[in-house]
Amino acid sequence: MEITKTLGEFIIEKQAQYPEATGELSSIFASLRLASKVVHRDINKAGLADINGAIGSENIQGEQQQKLDVYANEKFKAALAARGVVCGLASEEEDNYVRFDDQLNKKSKYVVLIDPVDGSSNIEVNVSVGTIFSVYKRVSPVGTPVTDADFLQKGRKQVAAGYVIYGSSTMLVYSTGCGVHGFTYDPSLGIFCLSHPDMKFPEDGNIYSVNEGRYIHFPTGVKKYIKYCQEEDLETNRPYTSRYIGSLVSDIHRNILKGGIFLYPSSSSYPDGKLRLLYEGNPMAFLTEQAGGRAISYAGQSILDMEPTELHQRTPFFAGSKNMIDKLEEFLANHE
Ligand code: AHG
Ligand code: MN
Ligand code: MN
Ligand code: MN
């Protein structure tokens, strides 16, 4: 691969367009880059290192924590705490948010929320997983301890969001509100190189991603839409193709590149949906909208405009190509 722009150069170039930029956001990205390289290294030898399998504890979600969940959480937390640019961190693997109270960090104006390993049930079967991150400016006074309000912000207030996908190659994809840009990791050089500038969802697609095993428990509107995807109609390129990896990052990444819709509805097992709003729904919705797609939880409800009330709250999550979400929304609206 010819060496294009590195992630570090690209961010500095983009940030230089903001005279008030202090370099703190660039430092946050440097931390995220470093931690993702460490996790990349260990995921790629998961079968050999002792980081496969469960550790025998549950997280606050009641999920069996995988060794890599905890390991990756520690790596991202340490990398973000080390540079004095983050005053607080919330994570799927932390019961409550973590205050970074040391002299340097407490003066920072940013908080970060992460899903350290997304799709962790796929780790030991060698299927791609990801990391998801979301960055906000704090709303409480700089220099004071962070509060709930700093984390419970609407997704539309994010200053940056992104994911790392540990797949056939490792990529870091992010947006600071000026489009979505993808960087592929070259382990031989230890750098992320710009490989997918300005990623855009095709307006239409013919891939739908849903765990059809839960079909009988889905709301009627979702059932009707899934049947619509399966009907024969050459004009609208149906029946669509069903593709479901079981890692949100991987399913969304494929759909941005090829066009498609991802659905995680509410069901009897997850009355409010399974995905967590703050560190899965909001960052992936931010990227989706920046890539020209749409992300909703109900008819007429954009994910990014939802008012969070709890750190680990869940939400129904539908994201993808604009015209496919528009069509789903019709079914949801007609079958409340
Ligand atoms: P996590 O591994 O961070 O807990 O997230 C798993 C999520 C998401 O990645 C994926 O889309 C979804 O769980 C899959 O859920 P099902 O296995 O119920 O389909
Ligand atoms: Mn989990
Ligand atoms: Mn996840
Ligand atoms: Mn996770």
PDB file of N, CA, C and O in Angstrom, residues 280-313:
ATOM      1  N   GLU A 280     -22.907   2.944  22.450  1.00  0.00           N
ATOM      2  CA  GLU A 280     -23.112   2.195  21.197  1.00  0.00           C
ATOM      3  C   GLU A 280     -24.030   3.020  20.290  1.00  0.00           C
ATOM      4  O   GLU A 280     -23.636   3.437  19.200  1.00  0.00           O
ATOM      5  N   GLY A 281     -25.244   3.310  20.754  1.00  0.00           N
ATOM      6  CA  GLY A 281     -26.209   3.997  19.898  1.00  0.00           C
ATOM      7  C   GLY A 281     -25.743   5.359  19.429  1.00  0.00           C
ATOM      8  O   GLY A 281     -25.664   5.616  18.212  1.00  0.00           O
ATOM      9  N   ASN A 282     -25.365   6.243  20.374  1.00  0.00           N
ATOM     10  CA  ASN A 282     -25.025   7.607  19.965  1.00  0.00           C
ATOM     11  C   ASN A 282     -23.807   7.698  19.053  1.00  0.00           C
ATOM     12  O   ASN A 282     -23.869   8.366  18.006  1.00  0.00           O
ATOM     13  N   PRO A 283     -22.676   7.041  19.405  1.00  0.00           N
ATOM     14  CA  PRO A 283     -21.525   7.166  18.491  1.00  0.00           C
ATOM     15  C   PRO A 283     -21.803   6.581  17.109  1.00  0.00           C
ATOM     16  O   PRO A 283     -21.449   7.173  16.080  1.00  0.00           O
ATOM     17  N   MET A 284     -22.498   5.429  17.068  1.00  0.00           N
ATOM     18  CA  MET A 284     -22.760   4.815  15.754  1.00  0.00           C
ATOM     19  C   MET A 284     -23.800   5.635  14.980  1.00  0.00           C
ATOM     20  O   MET A 284     -23.739   5.728  13.747  1.00  0.00           O
ATOM     21  N   ALA A 285     -24.703   6.293  15.702  1.00  0.00           N
ATOM     22  CA  ALA A 285     -25.685   7.159  15.015  1.00  0.00           C
ATOM     23  C   ALA A 285     -25.012   8.415  14.486  1.00  0.00           C
ATOM     24  O   ALA A 285     -25.322   8.897  13.386  1.00  0.00           O
ATOM     25  N   PHE A 286     -24.064   8.959  15.255  1.00  0.00           N
ATOM     26  CA  PHE A 286     -23.316  10.161  14.817  1.00  0.00           C
ATOM     27  C   PHE A 286     -22.589   9.853  13.508  1.00  0.00           C
ATOM     28  O   PHE A 286     -22.666  10.598  12.529  1.00  0.00           O
ATOM     29  N   LEU A 287     -21.897   8.716  13.487  1.00  0.00           N
ATOM     30  CA  LEU A 287     -21.157   8.329  12.275  1.00  0.00           C
ATOM     31  C   LEU A 287     -22.129   8.082  11.116  1.00  0.00           C
ATOM     32  O   LEU A 287     -21.885   8.495   9.981  1.00  0.00           O
ATOM     33  N   THR A 288     -23.246   7.403  11.433  1.00  0.00           N
ATOM     34  CA  THR A 288     -24.236   7.088  10.387  1.00  0.00           C
ATOM     35  C   THR A 288     -24.744   8.361   9.727  1.00  0.00           C
ATOM     36  O   THR A 288     -24.758   8.488   8.503  1.00  0.00           O
ATOM     37  N   GLU A 289     -25.125   9.359  10.553  1.00  0.00           N
ATOM     38  CA  GLU A 289     -25.658  10.604   9.983  1.00  0.00           C
ATOM     39  C   GLU A 289     -24.548  11.359   9.242  1.00  0.00           C
ATOM     40  O   GLU A 289     -24.785  11.904   8.162  1.00  0.00           O
ATOM     41  N   GLN A 290     -23.325  11.355   9.794  1.00  0.00           N
ATOM     42  CA  GLN A 290     -22.214  12.034   9.114  1.00  0.00           C
ATOM     43  C   GLN A 290     -21.906  11.373   7.766  1.00  0.00           C
ATOM     44  O   GLN A 290     -21.344  12.000   6.874  1.00  0.00           O
ATOM     45  N   ALA A 291     -22.267  10.076   7.660  1.00  0.00           N
ATOM     46  CA  ALA A 291     -22.029   9.362   6.395  1.00  0.00           C
ATOM     47  C   ALA A 291     -23.260   9.420   5.493  1.00  0.00           C
ATOM     48  O   ALA A 291     -23.364   8.685   4.513  1.00  0.00           O
ATOM     49  N   GLY A 292     -24.242  10.270   5.855  1.00  0.00           N
ATOM     50  CA  GLY A 292     -25.410  10.464   4.987  1.00  0.00           C
ATOM     51  C   GLY A 292     -26.530   9.482   5.226  1.00  0.00           C
ATOM     52  O   GLY A 292     -27.525   9.471   4.505  1.00  0.00           O
ATOM     53  N   GLY A 293     -26.430   8.660   6.272  1.00  0.00           N
ATOM     54  CA  GLY A 293     -27.510   7.719   6.613  1.00  0.00           C
ATOM     55  C   GLY A 293     -28.406   8.277   7.687  1.00  0.00           C
ATOM     56  O   GLY A 293     -28.349   9.480   8.008  1.00  0.00           O
ATOM     57  N   ARG A 294     -29.269   7.414   8.231  1.00  0.00           N
ATOM     58  CA  ARG A 294     -30.190   7.828   9.319  1.00  0.00           C
ATOM     59  C   ARG A 294     -30.119   6.789  10.428  1.00  0.00           C
ATOM     60  O   ARG A 294     -29.850   5.610  10.180  1.00  0.00           O
ATOM     61  N   ALA A 295     -30.411   7.245  11.665  1.00  0.00           N
ATOM     62  CA  ALA A 295     -30.433   6.328  12.817  1.00  0.00           C
ATOM     63  C   ALA A 295     -31.584   6.729  13.728  1.00  0.00           C
ATOM     64  O   ALA A 295     -31.655   7.870  14.192  1.00  0.00           O
ATOM     65  N   ILE A 296     -32.530   5.785  13.930  1.00  0.00           N
ATOM     66  CA  ILE A 296     -33.718   6.088  14.746  1.00  0.00           C
ATOM     67  C   ILE A 296     -33.934   4.997  15.797  1.00  0.00           C
ATOM     68  O   ILE A 296     -33.364   3.903  15.687  1.00  0.00           O
ATOM     69  N   SER A 297     -34.748   5.313  16.809  1.00  0.00           N
ATOM     70  CA  SER A 297     -35.128   4.307  17.809  1.00  0.00           C
ATOM     71  C   SER A 297     -36.612   3.975  17.652  1.00  0.00           C
ATOM     72  O   SER A 297     -37.046   2.865  17.916  1.00  0.00           O
ATOM     73  N   TYR A 298     -37.405   4.958  17.250  1.00  0.00           N
ATOM     74  CA  TYR A 298     -38.840   4.774  17.000  1.00  0.00           C
ATOM     75  C   TYR A 298     -39.184   5.632  15.792  1.00  0.00           C
ATOM     76  O   TYR A 298     -38.371   6.433  15.343  1.00  0.00           O
ATOM     77  N   ALA A 299     -40.410   5.498  15.271  1.00  0.00           N
ATOM     78  CA  ALA A 299     -40.827   6.366  14.170  1.00  0.00           C
ATOM     79  C   ALA A 299     -40.721   7.815  14.647  1.00  0.00           C
ATOM     80  O   ALA A 299     -41.212   8.147  15.722  1.00  0.00           O
ATOM     81  N   GLY A 300     -40.029   8.624  13.906  1.00  0.00           N
ATOM     82  CA  GLY A 300     -39.937  10.058  14.226  1.00  0.00           C
ATOM     83  C   GLY A 300     -38.955  10.378  15.328  1.00  0.00           C
ATOM     84  O   GLY A 300     -38.867  11.526  15.765  1.00  0.00           O
ATOM     85  N   GLN A 301     -38.192   9.405  15.825  1.00  0.00           N
ATOM     86  CA  GLN A 301     -37.245   9.662  16.926  1.00  0.00           C
ATOM     87  C   GLN A 301     -35.817   9.359  16.482  1.00  0.00           C
ATOM     88  O   GLN A 301     -35.427   8.184  16.389  1.00  0.00           O
ATOM     89  N   SER A 302     -35.051  10.410  16.205  1.00  0.00           N
ATOM     90  CA  SER A 302     -33.632  10.185  15.881  1.00  0.00           C
ATOM     91  C   SER A 302     -32.893   9.803  17.156  1.00  0.00           C
ATOM     92  O   SER A 302     -33.122  10.407  18.215  1.00  0.00           O
ATOM     93  N   ILE A 303     -31.982   8.879  17.025  1.00  0.00           N
ATOM     94  CA  ILE A 303     -31.160   8.456  18.186  1.00  0.00           C
ATOM     95  C   ILE A 303     -30.464   9.674  18.792  1.00  0.00           C
ATOM     96  O   ILE A 303     -30.455   9.868  20.009  1.00  0.00           O
ATOM     97  N   LEU A 304     -29.908  10.525  17.943  1.00  0.00           N
ATOM     98  CA  LEU A 304     -29.068  11.640  18.423  1.00  0.00           C
ATOM     99  C   LEU A 304     -29.855  12.697  19.194  1.00  0.00           C
ATOM    100  O   LEU A 304     -29.251  13.539  19.856  1.00  0.00           O
ATOM    101  N   ASP A 305     -31.187  12.666  19.080  1.00  0.00           N
ATOM    102  CA  ASP A 305     -31.992  13.671  19.808  1.00  0.00           C
ATOM    103  C   ASP A 305     -32.612  13.098  21.078  1.00  0.00           C
ATOM    104  O   ASP A 305     -33.396  13.773  21.741  1.00  0.00           O
ATOM    105  N   MET A 306     -32.259  11.851  21.424  1.00  0.00           N
ATOM    106  CA  MET A 306     -32.831  11.253  22.646  1.00  0.00           C
ATOM    107  C   MET A 306     -32.165  11.875  23.868  1.00  0.00           C
ATOM    108  O   MET A 306     -30.958  12.132  23.879  1.00  0.00           O
ATOM    109  N   GLU A 307     -32.957  12.119  24.903  1.00  0.00           N
ATOM    110  CA  GLU A 307     -32.463  12.723  26.148  1.00  0.00           C
ATOM    111  C   GLU A 307     -32.020  11.609  27.092  1.00  0.00           C
ATOM    112  O   GLU A 307     -32.867  10.925  27.660  1.00  0.00           O
ATOM    113  N   PRO A 308     -30.707  11.371  27.272  1.00  0.00           N
ATOM    114  CA  PRO A 308     -30.286  10.261  28.136  1.00  0.00           C
ATOM    115  C   PRO A 308     -30.670  10.518  29.601  1.00  0.00           C
ATOM    116  O   PRO A 308     -30.641  11.653  30.056  1.00  0.00           O
ATOM    117  N   THR A 309     -30.997   9.425  30.304  1.00  0.00           N
ATOM    118  CA  THR A 309     -31.309   9.560  31.745  1.00  0.00           C
ATOM    119  C   THR A 309     -30.386   8.681  32.591  1.00  0.00           C
ATOM    120  O   THR A 309     -30.157   8.961  33.751  1.00  0.00           O
ATOM    121  N   GLU A 310     -29.866   7.600  31.997  1.00  0.00           N
ATOM    122  CA  GLU A 310     -28.980   6.705  32.763  1.00  0.00           C
ATOM    123  C   GLU A 310     -27.778   6.300  31.923  1.00  0.00           C
ATOM    124  O   GLU A 310     -27.874   6.156  30.704  1.00  0.00           O
ATOM    125  N   LEU A 311     -26.662   6.050  32.588  1.00  0.00           N
ATOM    126  CA  LEU A 311     -25.393   5.757  31.924  1.00  0.00           C
ATOM    127  C   LEU A 311     -25.502   4.535  31.013  1.00  0.00           C
ATOM    128  O   LEU A 311     -24.965   4.526  29.918  1.00  0.00           O
ATOM    129  N   HIS A 312     -26.176   3.495  31.479  1.00  0.00           N
ATOM    130  CA  HIS A 312     -26.203   2.233  30.720  1.00  0.00           C
ATOM    131  C   HIS A 312     -27.574   1.961  30.106  1.00  0.00           C
ATOM    132  O   HIS A 312     -27.890   0.812  29.798  1.00  0.00           O
ATOM    133  N   GLN A 313     -28.338   3.037  29.895  1.00  0.00           N
ATOM    134  CA  GLN A 313     -29.688   2.797  29.363  1.00  0.00           C
ATOM    135  C   GLN A 313     -29.631   2.202  27.965  1.00  0.00           C
ATOM    136  O   GLN A 313     -28.688   2.446  27.213  1.00  0.00           O
TER     137      GLN A 313
END
